[in-house]
Amino acid sequence: MTAFGITMMALLAFGLGDVVDVLEDDDVQSAIGIAESFARANREMTDVEEYYLGRSVAATVLDMYIPLENQSVQQYVNLVGQSVACCSPKPSLYNGYHFMVLNSEEINAIACPGGLILVCSGLTDLADNEDELAAILAHEVSHVALRHGVSSIDQARWTEFGALVAEESADRWGSSEVQAAVGDYGEMVEEVVSNIINRGYSRETEYQADSLAAVILSRAGYSPSALSSVLQDMSAITSRSGPGFWQTHPSPEDRLSNLGGILASLPQTQVDAARTQRYQDYMSGTATVPGATTTTTPGTRGSSSTGSGTSTGTTTGTGGRGSSSSTSTSTSTSTSTSSSTR
Amino acid sequence: MRLILLPLMALALLALADDQAPQAGDQVAIAVQNQFIYPMPAFYASPTQPVSYGTLATIDEVQGEWYMVTTALDDTGWIHSTAVTGAIEGSYSGTSASGSVTSDEIMLAGRGFSKDIEETYAGENPQLDFSMVDRMENSWTVSSEALYQFLVEGKLIEGEAASSSSSSTSSTTSTTGGGRP
């Protein structure tokens, strides 16, 4: 149904049927057409557009860094990342969430629009266990879910692009329009890269990402306090010079202060020994995921991760995953075939 | 009269543009790539069926953030609410043989940022290596099966067994059938 049709129905529903005749006037229909174009020009960026914008942002970032050539770590980070992403407010993206560890000692991470998340090894090395790694990734997932990347784009620039795209007639969407769109696209890619890498998000958006990360951790079954543990590790760093993180984020002390309230409101979960064990195994390279050694072959459905560690414990349902919360007692003992030294 | 009507129309459009959460009986379209429907409302469940971007589906039941849907190709299963568009108006009810639909959002996406735009941009910026982005997207894909195993091993969900690759003993008592269907 067109906006015009919807408007008619709405007016009828509101008891304003007497103005319908007037609305059918050609001039008024033309005004409605203008209103529709205006609405499209001011529409939000679609998930597909966000994805393609994010790919170019990621390509630009990858021009500055190199990936960590450790397939075990890459696969593990993706497993942890998916574990938290599926508990975010926006678990389904056009092409999903993807994570890559960059070989850089910088303490930094870049959440590109559309779900591509790049994390420097300097930041992952700050984590002492899987829950803290999950906290780092949950913060970046939160930036994506809250669309902080695209919302940092100048509204006037987006509106101008929206007006170009809103052209109704197919024959007016020709090469010159495509070229103009590419120009706008490039400017927006540069703007997002600059916002993320150089200027950083506002303090408020960082606090939002921290708060949402704590909630995601709780829903996922990780310890929300792991986020404050990572921030405390950051706080212990005295040398805060250089580009990146220290210039683009509020101080860890301020973030800890902001996080206090939300953490107090969330149920506390202990860092599980089995998770810490496998964190050490994966990060040290003693645990590997089948099929993760070839980087050019996409992961295949049906693959499974290896188990590691010995654990005995009692768990209760988190309620955050799936549709049903539950209370159950689960006791398992497994003997790993892999060693567990870091 | 028109001076009165135009603000009125704008208000009506704004009111109708509000995102209303789809309800049972509403029709939606799949809005993401590489999507599946699941036998239970959980991403780690073994997928029932892949569904294509743009496929129409009717919501049979709403359960929290998940919808039980029946697709235009008559597949039934659960899908997360963020994987579908909002409710589609009646004029889109006609489906093609493939069960796909071109909603307003999807139509606009074709003219907005797209693969064509990216390829042109990449041609103008040869220093950018998009194969690295492809590698990031394709090299470390996590299957539902791997995710399930990972969550169980990490005690993030309840499951039936700790590991398929190690010798293990396990006893699980669950009131909800927390195991993988």
XYZ file of C-alpha atoms in Angstrom, chain A residues 76 78-87 130-135 216-224 226 269-276 278 311 314-322 324-326 328 330 332, chain B residues 42 44 146-159 161-162 178:
71
model
C 38.406 -18.754 19.150
C 35.010 -15.621 16.539
C 33.444 -18.264 18.769
C 33.463 -15.939 21.768
C 32.290 -13.071 19.586
C 29.324 -15.024 18.245
C 28.496 -16.135 21.792
C 28.005 -12.533 22.866
C 26.632 -11.219 19.563
C 23.675 -13.580 19.671
C 22.730 -12.058 23.037
C 37.472 -15.809 28.365
C 34.989 -13.650 30.249
C 37.267 -10.636 29.899
C 37.756 -11.350 26.203
C 33.974 -11.586 25.910
C 33.696 -8.222 27.666
C 25.006 -8.694 26.951
C 27.573 -10.461 29.132
C 24.910 -11.203 31.689
C 22.492 -12.553 29.074
C 25.234 -14.669 27.536
C 26.132 -16.270 30.858
C 29.478 -14.515 31.216
C 30.415 -12.516 34.268
C 29.404 -8.852 33.767
C 34.674 -9.092 33.645
C 28.125 -14.789 37.656
C 31.418 -16.352 38.551
C 34.181 -16.693 35.959
C 34.062 -20.387 35.177
C 37.269 -22.384 35.444
C 36.510 -24.374 32.280
C 36.260 -21.179 30.255
C 39.475 -19.825 31.692
C 40.145 -23.112 27.266
C 35.550 -29.352 35.142
C 26.553 -26.866 38.891
C 24.907 -24.489 36.512
C 21.605 -22.752 36.304
C 19.948 -21.560 33.143
C 20.784 -17.995 32.236
C 17.475 -17.311 30.591
C 19.165 -15.065 28.074
C 19.501 -17.564 25.261
C 16.602 -19.156 23.501
C 12.930 -20.502 27.891
C 14.599 -19.915 31.143
C 15.271 -22.953 33.185
C 18.640 -27.373 36.108
C 24.223 -30.245 35.216
C 29.855 -33.013 33.667
C 17.888 -20.227 19.676
C 22.650 -22.577 18.480
C 30.165 -25.327 16.728
C 28.455 -22.549 18.658
C 26.314 -25.026 20.542
C 29.329 -27.144 21.452
C 31.254 -24.067 22.517
C 28.443 -22.773 24.719
C 27.971 -26.135 26.393
C 31.683 -26.620 27.026
C 31.890 -23.133 28.500
C 28.838 -23.789 30.674
C 27.093 -20.870 29.066
C 24.115 -23.087 28.318
C 23.073 -26.481 29.514
C 23.719 -29.361 27.207
C 27.590 -33.616 26.526
C 30.702 -31.617 27.202
C 18.189 -27.571 27.320
